[in-house]
């Protein structure tokens, strides 16, 4: 007993079905396009500021931390490395999971890495976080004011991490700075997690300038060196070269992963920033970084950035993050007059790939090194990947 339909009715039905399908398909396409192009404004944004030691990430971290919409934490993975202290590779997933939890304002993960009495002051570099010096974490600094680490340290410690979690939940942006990550692949589950809106800012710096800065306090890096190298005590010149090599390799790896063949969920979520560009043109660079992460620039922030980059850099050295305009040029150049050419040559050797990829020109003699008017910085964009078809190279990192 099948219902019989006259041919015209059948045609109408099929047509109706077709129209419905086309409309539905269009709607889905629209949904998926708009959701990747501009995530809903009210959604929380999660930012990982990835960098390496002595690359200006404290400064860029403050640029986030002092923003009134941001909950910021510095180096949460420090806890993993210092507690477990084995090779970086075996800590990778622990670091990943910790970042995942902390981005979601869940600090219970610290249970594995902190003594049972978990005060806010036990969080590594906690007073660098303006949000931990402001309500609801602390009454000291109004949310739209700039915090002072020294004052915060004196007045804002509290028992337990509940207030820090509450503070975290009350901001539209959570930003974590991390130098202890050497690839992007381990972050894929975070990028795929529908409850996160993750953006990655990758800050790099001329390895020769990094070397000079690290060399000034070499012993403070021994422990981290040993973790990076997965063996030894992290001391000695050769260990330093090998750490530089690992850091440089990680820059290349991340940059290529994000720009050459990025999986869909990584597309448009990665932005590379060179320290030198940040130092030369701070305001424009910060504006671009804010735009990428959906943060608004305010007059108050502009004034603050101007102040800390044009300060005297003497008495307030700690507060000015050593990126005063004069300093920035001096510091960028210091390696050229102070590091022996033989060392420069070795660094260039171990960092060859990264330097050419990121636009840092090598010097081929001591004479070139000392010749300060010789600019060693290539224009930032567009990058020329000679081994790539030009179609792919057109995409810049400015996502
Ligand atoms: C921060 O507070 C300390 C101690 O009260 C003070 O000496 C210092 O000048 C302050 N720094 C800034 C940048 O205001
Ligand atoms: C933890 O914070 C409380 C409250 O501020 C303070 O009394 C205590 O001394 C702190 N303990 C540690 C170990 O820092």
Short mmCIF file of C-alpha atoms and ligand atoms in Angstrom, two decimals:
data_model
loop_
_atom_site.label_atom_id
_atom_site.label_comp_id
_atom_site.label_asym_id
_atom_site.label_seq_id
_atom_site.Cartn_x
_atom_site.Cartn_y
_atom_site.Cartn_z
CA UNK A 1 0.00 0.00 0.00
CA UNK A 2 2.25 2.80 -1.22
CA UNK A 3 0.92 6.34 -1.49
CA UNK A 4 0.78 7.32 -5.10
CA UNK A 5 1.77 10.80 -6.08
CA UNK A 6 0.93 12.42 -9.34
CA UNK A 7 4.09 13.38 -11.35
CA UNK A 8 3.64 17.17 -10.85
CA UNK A 9 3.44 16.72 -7.06
CA UNK A 10 6.54 14.54 -7.16
CA UNK A 11 8.47 17.16 -9.12
CA UNK A 12 7.38 19.84 -6.68
CA UNK A 13 8.54 17.72 -3.74
CA UNK A 14 11.94 17.02 -5.27
CA UNK A 15 12.33 20.69 -6.12
CA UNK A 16 11.39 21.71 -2.58
CA UNK A 17 13.93 19.28 -1.19
CA UNK A 18 16.63 20.64 -3.50
CA UNK A 19 15.88 24.22 -2.49
CA UNK A 20 16.02 23.26 1.17
CA UNK A 21 19.37 21.58 0.66
CA UNK A 22 20.84 24.58 -1.15
CA UNK A 23 19.59 26.94 1.53
CA UNK A 24 20.88 24.75 4.34
CA UNK A 25 24.26 24.35 2.64
CA UNK A 26 24.52 28.10 2.20
CA UNK A 27 23.65 28.63 5.84
CA UNK A 28 26.30 26.16 7.04
CA UNK A 29 28.90 27.75 4.81
CA UNK A 30 27.99 31.15 6.10
CA UNK A 31 28.16 29.88 9.69
CA UNK A 32 31.56 28.28 9.26
CA UNK A 33 32.97 31.25 7.36
CA UNK A 34 31.79 33.85 9.81
CA UNK A 35 32.83 31.80 12.81
CA UNK A 36 36.42 31.51 11.58
CA UNK A 37 36.62 35.06 10.27
CA UNK A 38 35.40 36.85 13.36
CA UNK A 39 34.72 34.93 16.55
CA UNK A 40 31.79 36.28 18.59
CA UNK A 41 32.85 39.45 20.34
CA UNK A 42 31.85 38.34 23.81
CA UNK A 43 33.86 35.14 23.81
CA UNK A 44 36.90 34.92 26.01
CA UNK A 45 40.16 35.14 24.08
CA UNK A 46 43.18 33.06 25.07
CA UNK A 47 46.67 34.16 24.12
CA UNK A 48 49.96 32.34 24.35
CA UNK A 49 52.95 34.64 24.11
CA UNK A 50 55.69 32.24 23.06
CA UNK A 51 59.28 33.35 23.11
CA UNK A 52 62.71 32.40 24.35
CA UNK A 53 64.92 33.66 27.14
CA UNK A 54 66.21 37.22 26.79
CA UNK A 55 64.12 38.10 23.80
CA UNK A 56 62.09 40.99 25.17
CA UNK A 57 59.16 38.89 26.30
CA UNK A 58 59.02 40.54 29.73
CA UNK A 59 58.33 43.82 28.00
CA UNK A 60 55.71 42.41 25.65
CA UNK A 61 54.26 40.51 28.59
CA UNK A 62 53.78 43.81 30.43
CA UNK A 63 52.10 45.28 27.36
CA UNK A 64 49.49 42.58 27.87
CA UNK A 65 49.54 42.50 31.64
CA UNK A 66 48.83 46.21 32.07
CA UNK A 67 45.87 46.11 29.70
CA UNK A 68 42.64 46.41 31.73
CA UNK A 69 41.00 43.50 29.87
CA UNK A 70 43.80 41.02 30.50
CA UNK A 71 44.55 38.38 33.09
CA UNK A 72 48.24 37.66 32.65
CA UNK A 73 50.58 35.02 34.04
CA UNK A 74 54.27 34.74 33.37
CA UNK A 75 55.88 31.38 32.70
CA UNK A 76 53.53 28.92 34.38
CA UNK A 77 55.58 26.07 32.86
CA UNK A 78 58.49 27.16 35.03
CA UNK A 79 56.76 25.15 37.76
CA UNK A 80 56.78 22.01 35.64
CA UNK A 81 60.43 22.32 34.64
CA UNK A 82 61.69 23.17 38.09
CA UNK A 83 59.64 20.50 39.83
CA UNK A 84 60.23 17.62 37.45
CA UNK A 85 63.46 18.81 35.82
CA UNK A 86 64.03 16.07 33.29
CA UNK A 87 64.38 16.50 29.55
CA UNK A 88 62.23 19.11 27.83
CA UNK A 89 60.70 16.47 25.59
CA UNK A 90 59.36 14.36 28.42
CA UNK A 91 57.88 17.47 30.06
CA UNK A 92 56.18 18.67 26.91
CA UNK A 93 52.76 17.17 27.54
CA UNK A 94 52.83 18.19 31.19
CA UNK A 95 53.49 21.74 30.06
CA UNK A 96 50.74 21.50 27.45
CA UNK A 97 48.17 20.25 29.94
CA UNK A 98 49.14 22.88 32.46
CA UNK A 99 48.72 25.65 29.88
CA UNK A 100 45.37 24.18 28.85
CA UNK A 101 44.05 24.26 32.42
CA UNK A 102 45.45 27.65 33.32
CA UNK A 103 44.02 29.23 30.15
CA UNK A 104 40.66 28.03 31.45
CA UNK A 105 41.36 29.67 34.81
CA UNK A 106 41.74 26.31 36.55
CA UNK A 107 44.77 26.49 38.83
CA UNK A 108 44.16 23.12 40.50
CA UNK A 109 46.77 21.76 38.12
CA UNK A 110 49.35 23.55 40.30
CA UNK A 111 48.73 20.86 42.89
CA UNK A 112 51.45 18.77 41.24
CA UNK A 113 53.96 21.57 41.16
CA UNK A 114 53.54 23.50 44.39
CA UNK A 115 53.81 22.82 48.09
CA UNK A 116 50.45 22.16 49.82
CA UNK A 117 50.37 25.69 51.20
CA UNK A 118 49.57 27.38 47.94
CA UNK A 119 49.75 31.13 48.33
CA UNK A 120 49.38 33.43 45.35
CA UNK A 121 52.97 34.50 46.00
CA UNK A 122 54.07 30.95 45.17
CA UNK A 123 53.14 31.55 41.53
CA UNK A 124 56.30 32.29 39.58
CA UNK A 125 56.71 36.05 39.02
CA UNK A 126 53.16 36.61 40.28
CA UNK A 127 53.62 40.31 41.00
CA UNK A 128 54.31 40.93 37.29
CA UNK A 129 50.64 40.24 36.75
CA UNK A 130 48.64 43.44 37.11
CA UNK A 131 45.49 41.36 37.49
CA UNK A 132 46.88 39.75 40.67
CA UNK A 133 47.37 43.25 42.10
CA UNK A 134 43.80 44.34 41.23
CA UNK A 135 40.29 43.42 42.40
CA UNK A 136 39.05 40.80 42.92
CA UNK A 137 42.53 39.39 43.67
CA UNK A 138 43.71 42.45 45.63
CA UNK A 139 42.38 45.90 46.45
CA UNK A 140 45.67 47.71 45.76
CA UNK A 141 45.47 48.68 42.08
CA UNK A 142 42.23 49.77 40.38
CA UNK A 143 41.58 47.64 37.32
CA UNK A 144 42.23 50.46 34.89
CA UNK A 145 45.45 51.63 36.58
CA UNK A 146 49.04 50.52 36.10
CA UNK A 147 50.45 48.26 38.77
CA UNK A 148 53.74 48.50 40.62
CA UNK A 149 55.47 45.18 41.28
CA UNK A 150 57.19 46.34 44.43
CA UNK A 151 53.98 47.58 45.98
CA UNK A 152 52.05 44.54 44.81
CA UNK A 153 54.56 42.19 46.38
CA UNK A 154 54.12 43.94 49.70
CA UNK A 155 50.32 44.02 49.79
CA UNK A 156 48.72 41.43 47.52
CA UNK A 157 49.67 37.95 48.69
CA UNK A 158 46.77 35.76 49.74
CA UNK A 159 46.24 32.22 50.92
CA UNK A 160 45.13 29.69 48.32
CA UNK A 161 44.65 30.23 44.62
CA UNK A 162 40.89 30.78 44.67
CA UNK A 163 41.17 34.56 44.35
CA UNK A 164 43.57 34.21 41.45
CA UNK A 165 41.08 31.91 39.71
CA UNK A 166 38.24 34.32 40.40
CA UNK A 167 40.30 37.16 38.98
CA UNK A 168 41.14 35.09 35.91
CA UNK A 169 37.46 34.38 35.26
CA UNK A 170 36.58 38.06 35.42
CA UNK A 171 38.61 39.15 32.37
CA UNK A 172 37.84 38.85 28.67
CA UNK A 173 41.43 37.84 27.87
CA UNK A 174 43.78 35.32 29.46
CA UNK A 175 47.40 35.74 28.38
CA UNK A 176 50.21 33.37 29.32
CA UNK A 177 53.84 34.03 28.52
CA UNK A 178 55.96 30.95 27.93
CA UNK A 179 59.58 30.38 26.95
CA UNK A 180 59.57 26.66 27.68
CA UNK A 181 57.83 25.42 24.56
CA UNK A 182 59.76 24.40 21.45
CA UNK A 183 57.12 23.39 18.96
CA UNK A 184 53.46 24.04 18.16
CA UNK A 185 52.24 20.49 17.57
CA UNK A 186 51.69 19.74 21.24
CA UNK A 187 49.25 22.68 21.30
CA UNK A 188 46.98 21.19 18.63
CA UNK A 189 44.42 19.88 21.14
CA UNK A 190 44.14 23.41 22.56
CA UNK A 191 43.65 24.86 19.11
CA UNK A 192 40.97 22.26 18.39
CA UNK A 193 39.24 22.81 21.73
CA UNK A 194 35.97 24.57 20.87
CA UNK A 195 35.82 26.17 24.30
CA UNK A 196 39.08 28.06 23.67
CA UNK A 197 39.74 30.89 21.25
CA UNK A 198 43.51 30.60 21.14
CA UNK A 199 45.89 33.06 19.48
CA UNK A 200 49.63 32.56 19.42
CA UNK A 201 52.07 35.48 19.44
CA UNK A 202 55.62 34.31 18.74
CA UNK A 203 58.35 36.76 19.71
CA UNK A 204 61.83 36.19 18.28
CA UNK A 205 65.10 38.10 18.49
CA UNK A 206 68.50 38.22 16.77
CA UNK A 207 70.35 35.22 18.29
CA UNK A 208 73.59 37.21 18.54
CA UNK A 209 71.88 39.77 20.78
CA UNK A 210 70.22 36.95 22.74
CA UNK A 211 73.64 35.40 23.25
CA UNK A 212 75.11 38.59 24.60
CA UNK A 213 72.25 39.04 27.03
CA UNK A 214 72.37 35.41 28.20
CA UNK A 215 76.15 35.56 28.53
CA UNK A 216 75.86 38.35 31.10
CA UNK A 217 74.17 36.01 33.56
CA UNK A 218 75.14 32.62 32.15
CA UNK A 219 74.87 30.77 35.45
CA UNK A 220 71.19 31.60 35.87
CA UNK A 221 70.48 29.47 32.79
CA UNK A 222 72.30 26.26 33.80
CA UNK A 223 69.22 24.51 35.11
CA UNK A 224 67.10 25.36 32.10
CA UNK A 225 70.01 24.51 29.79
CA UNK A 226 70.19 21.01 31.24
CA UNK A 227 66.46 20.51 30.61
CA UNK A 228 66.71 21.88 27.06
CA UNK A 229 69.69 19.65 26.26
CA UNK A 230 68.17 16.62 28.04
CA UNK A 231 71.56 15.85 29.59
CA UNK A 232 74.59 17.24 31.42
CA UNK A 233 74.76 20.14 33.82
CA UNK A 234 74.10 22.91 31.30
CA UNK A 235 77.41 24.58 32.03
CA UNK A 236 80.21 25.49 29.65
CA UNK A 237 80.49 27.20 26.31
CA UNK A 238 79.52 24.22 24.20
CA UNK A 239 76.30 23.74 26.16
CA UNK A 240 75.46 27.40 25.52
CA UNK A 241 75.95 26.98 21.77
CA UNK A 242 73.80 23.87 21.76
CA UNK A 243 71.01 25.62 23.66
CA UNK A 244 71.13 28.46 21.12
CA UNK A 245 70.91 25.87 18.38
CA UNK A 246 67.81 24.33 19.97
CA UNK A 247 66.19 27.73 20.42
CA UNK A 248 66.91 28.67 16.80
CA UNK A 249 65.61 25.34 15.55
CA UNK A 250 62.42 25.85 17.52
CA UNK A 251 61.89 29.25 15.84
CA UNK A 252 62.18 27.65 12.42
CA UNK A 253 59.98 24.71 13.38
CA UNK A 254 57.18 26.88 14.78
CA UNK A 255 57.31 29.40 11.98
CA UNK A 256 57.18 26.70 9.32
CA UNK A 257 54.42 24.77 11.07
CA UNK A 258 52.30 27.89 11.32
CA UNK A 259 52.93 29.34 7.88
CA UNK A 260 53.91 26.67 5.38
CA UNK A 261 51.27 24.00 5.82
CA UNK A 262 49.15 25.07 8.77
CA UNK A 263 46.25 22.81 9.66
CA UNK A 264 42.92 24.64 9.40
CA UNK A 265 42.64 25.23 13.13
CA UNK A 266 46.00 27.05 13.18
CA UNK A 267 45.36 29.29 10.18
CA UNK A 268 45.19 32.96 11.15
CA UNK A 269 45.97 32.18 14.78
CA UNK A 270 49.72 32.71 14.66
CA UNK A 271 51.61 35.97 14.52
CA UNK A 272 55.35 36.37 14.57
CA UNK A 273 56.94 39.49 16.02
CA UNK A 274 60.61 40.44 15.88
CA UNK A 275 62.01 42.13 18.96
CA UNK A 276 63.96 44.57 16.81
CA UNK A 277 60.81 45.76 15.03
CA UNK A 278 59.08 46.08 18.39
CA UNK A 279 61.96 48.18 19.71
CA UNK A 280 62.15 50.44 16.64
CA UNK A 281 58.45 51.04 16.17
CA UNK A 282 56.89 50.07 19.46
CA UNK A 283 53.50 51.71 19.21
CA UNK A 284 52.64 50.51 15.71
CA UNK A 285 53.78 46.98 16.58
CA UNK A 286 51.80 46.90 19.81
CA UNK A 287 48.73 48.16 18.00
CA UNK A 288 49.05 45.33 15.49
CA UNK A 289 49.46 42.78 18.29
CA UNK A 290 46.43 44.16 20.14
CA UNK A 291 44.39 44.00 16.93
CA UNK A 292 45.46 40.39 16.37
CA UNK A 293 44.34 39.46 19.87
CA UNK A 294 41.16 41.54 19.88
CA UNK A 295 42.34 44.10 22.44
CA UNK A 296 41.61 47.77 22.24
CA UNK A 297 44.34 50.40 22.34
CA UNK A 298 43.54 53.31 24.65
CA UNK A 299 45.10 56.73 25.06
CA UNK A 300 46.13 55.75 28.56
CA UNK A 301 48.00 52.70 27.26
CA UNK A 302 49.62 54.73 24.49
CA UNK A 303 50.92 57.21 27.05
CA UNK A 304 52.19 54.42 29.27
CA UNK A 305 54.00 52.73 26.37
CA UNK A 306 55.56 56.04 25.39
CA UNK A 307 56.63 56.60 28.99
CA UNK A 308 58.29 53.24 29.51
CA UNK A 309 60.03 53.28 26.14
CA UNK A 310 61.32 56.83 26.51
CA UNK A 311 62.23 56.74 30.17
CA UNK A 312 65.67 57.52 31.50
CA UNK A 313 66.13 53.82 32.20
CA UNK A 314 68.29 54.47 35.26
CA UNK A 315 66.52 54.53 38.62
CA UNK A 316 63.44 52.84 37.20
CA UNK A 317 65.45 50.33 35.21
CA UNK A 318 63.43 47.43 36.56
CA UNK A 319 60.15 49.11 35.72
CA UNK A 320 61.23 50.21 32.27
CA UNK A 321 62.04 46.67 31.13
CA UNK A 322 65.25 47.86 29.53
CA UNK A 323 63.55 48.82 26.32
CA UNK A 324 63.90 52.59 26.50
CA UNK A 325 64.40 53.92 22.99
CA UNK A 326 68.03 54.67 23.59
CA UNK A 327 68.50 51.34 25.25
CA UNK A 328 66.69 49.46 22.52
CA UNK A 329 69.16 50.60 19.88
CA UNK A 330 72.10 50.19 22.26
CA UNK A 331 71.03 46.75 23.35
CA UNK A 332 70.33 45.65 19.78
CA UNK A 333 73.81 46.72 18.83
CA UNK A 334 75.76 45.78 21.92
CA UNK A 335 76.72 42.37 20.55
CA UNK A 336 78.47 44.05 17.66
CA UNK A 337 81.03 45.75 19.86
CA UNK A 338 81.28 43.36 22.79
CA UNK A 339 80.98 39.77 21.53
CA UNK A 340 84.20 38.38 20.01
CA UNK A 341 83.85 37.62 16.28
CA UNK A 342 84.78 33.99 16.84
CA UNK A 343 81.67 33.57 19.01
CA UNK A 344 79.50 35.51 16.57
CA UNK A 345 80.70 33.15 13.86
CA UNK A 346 79.73 30.09 15.91
CA UNK A 347 76.28 31.49 16.75
CA UNK A 348 75.67 32.29 13.09
CA UNK A 349 76.71 28.74 12.28
CA UNK A 350 74.29 27.06 14.71
CA UNK A 351 71.48 29.53 13.92
CA UNK A 352 72.00 29.84 10.17
CA UNK A 353 68.55 28.60 9.14
CA UNK A 354 66.65 30.67 11.67
CA UNK A 355 68.59 33.82 10.86
CA UNK A 356 67.90 33.65 7.15
CA UNK A 357 64.24 32.76 7.76
CA UNK A 358 63.67 35.58 10.24
CA UNK A 359 65.65 38.20 8.35
CA UNK A 360 68.85 38.58 10.38
CA UNK A 361 71.86 39.08 8.08
CA UNK A 362 75.12 37.40 8.96
CA UNK A 363 78.39 39.30 9.23
CA UNK A 364 81.29 37.64 7.46
CA UNK A 365 84.23 39.28 9.19
CA UNK A 366 85.18 41.11 12.34
CA UNK A 367 85.33 44.28 10.26
CA UNK A 368 81.70 43.87 9.17
CA UNK A 369 80.63 43.10 12.71
CA UNK A 370 82.13 46.32 14.07
CA UNK A 371 80.86 48.45 11.17
CA UNK A 372 77.76 49.75 12.95
CA UNK A 373 76.22 51.50 9.95
CA UNK A 374 75.89 48.13 8.26
CA UNK A 375 72.29 47.16 8.98
CA UNK A 376 71.92 43.48 9.75
CA UNK A 377 68.13 43.55 9.84
CA UNK A 378 66.30 42.66 6.65
CA UNK A 379 62.90 44.23 6.08
CA UNK A 380 60.36 42.19 7.94
CA UNK A 381 58.06 41.41 5.06
CA UNK A 382 57.46 39.80 2.74
CA UNK A 383 59.61 36.84 3.64
CA UNK A 384 61.19 35.15 0.71
CA UNK A 385 61.16 31.40 1.02
CA UNK A 386 63.26 30.51 -1.98
CA UNK A 387 62.37 26.83 -1.62
CA UNK A 388 58.65 27.53 -1.76
CA UNK A 389 56.25 28.30 -4.57
CA UNK A 390 55.39 31.99 -4.42
CA UNK A 391 51.69 31.33 -3.79
CA UNK A 392 52.34 30.13 -0.26
CA UNK A 393 54.86 32.82 0.56
CA UNK A 394 52.30 35.54 -0.04
CA UNK A 395 50.59 34.73 3.25
CA UNK A 396 52.26 36.77 5.89
CA UNK A 397 52.21 36.01 9.58
CA UNK A 398 49.99 38.95 10.23
CA UNK A 399 46.95 36.70 10.35
C1 LIG B 1 56.97 51.45 42.70
O1 LIG B 1 56.97 51.49 44.09
C2 LIG B 1 58.26 51.69 44.66
C3 LIG B 1 58.17 51.50 46.16
O2 LIG B 1 57.05 52.12 46.70
C4 LIG B 1 58.77 53.07 44.24
O3 LIG B 1 60.03 53.32 44.81
C5 LIG B 1 58.85 53.10 42.73
O4 LIG B 1 59.24 54.38 42.30
C6 LIG B 1 57.52 52.74 42.10
N1 LIG B 1 57.72 52.59 40.68
C7 LIG B 1 56.98 53.26 39.80
C8 LIG B 1 57.30 53.01 38.37
O5 LIG B 1 56.10 54.01 40.09
C1 LIG B 2 50.31 33.16 52.73
O1 LIG B 2 49.44 34.28 52.76
C2 LIG B 2 48.98 34.60 54.04
C3 LIG B 2 47.94 35.68 53.90
O2 LIG B 2 48.44 36.79 53.21
C4 LIG B 2 50.16 34.97 54.94
O3 LIG B 2 49.71 35.26 56.23
C5 LIG B 2 51.17 33.81 54.96
O4 LIG B 2 52.30 34.17 55.69
C6 LIG B 2 51.55 33.39 53.58
N1 LIG B 2 52.35 32.20 53.63
C7 LIG B 2 53.41 32.00 52.86
C8 LIG B 2 54.11 30.70 53.01
O5 LIG B 2 53.81 32.82 52.07
#
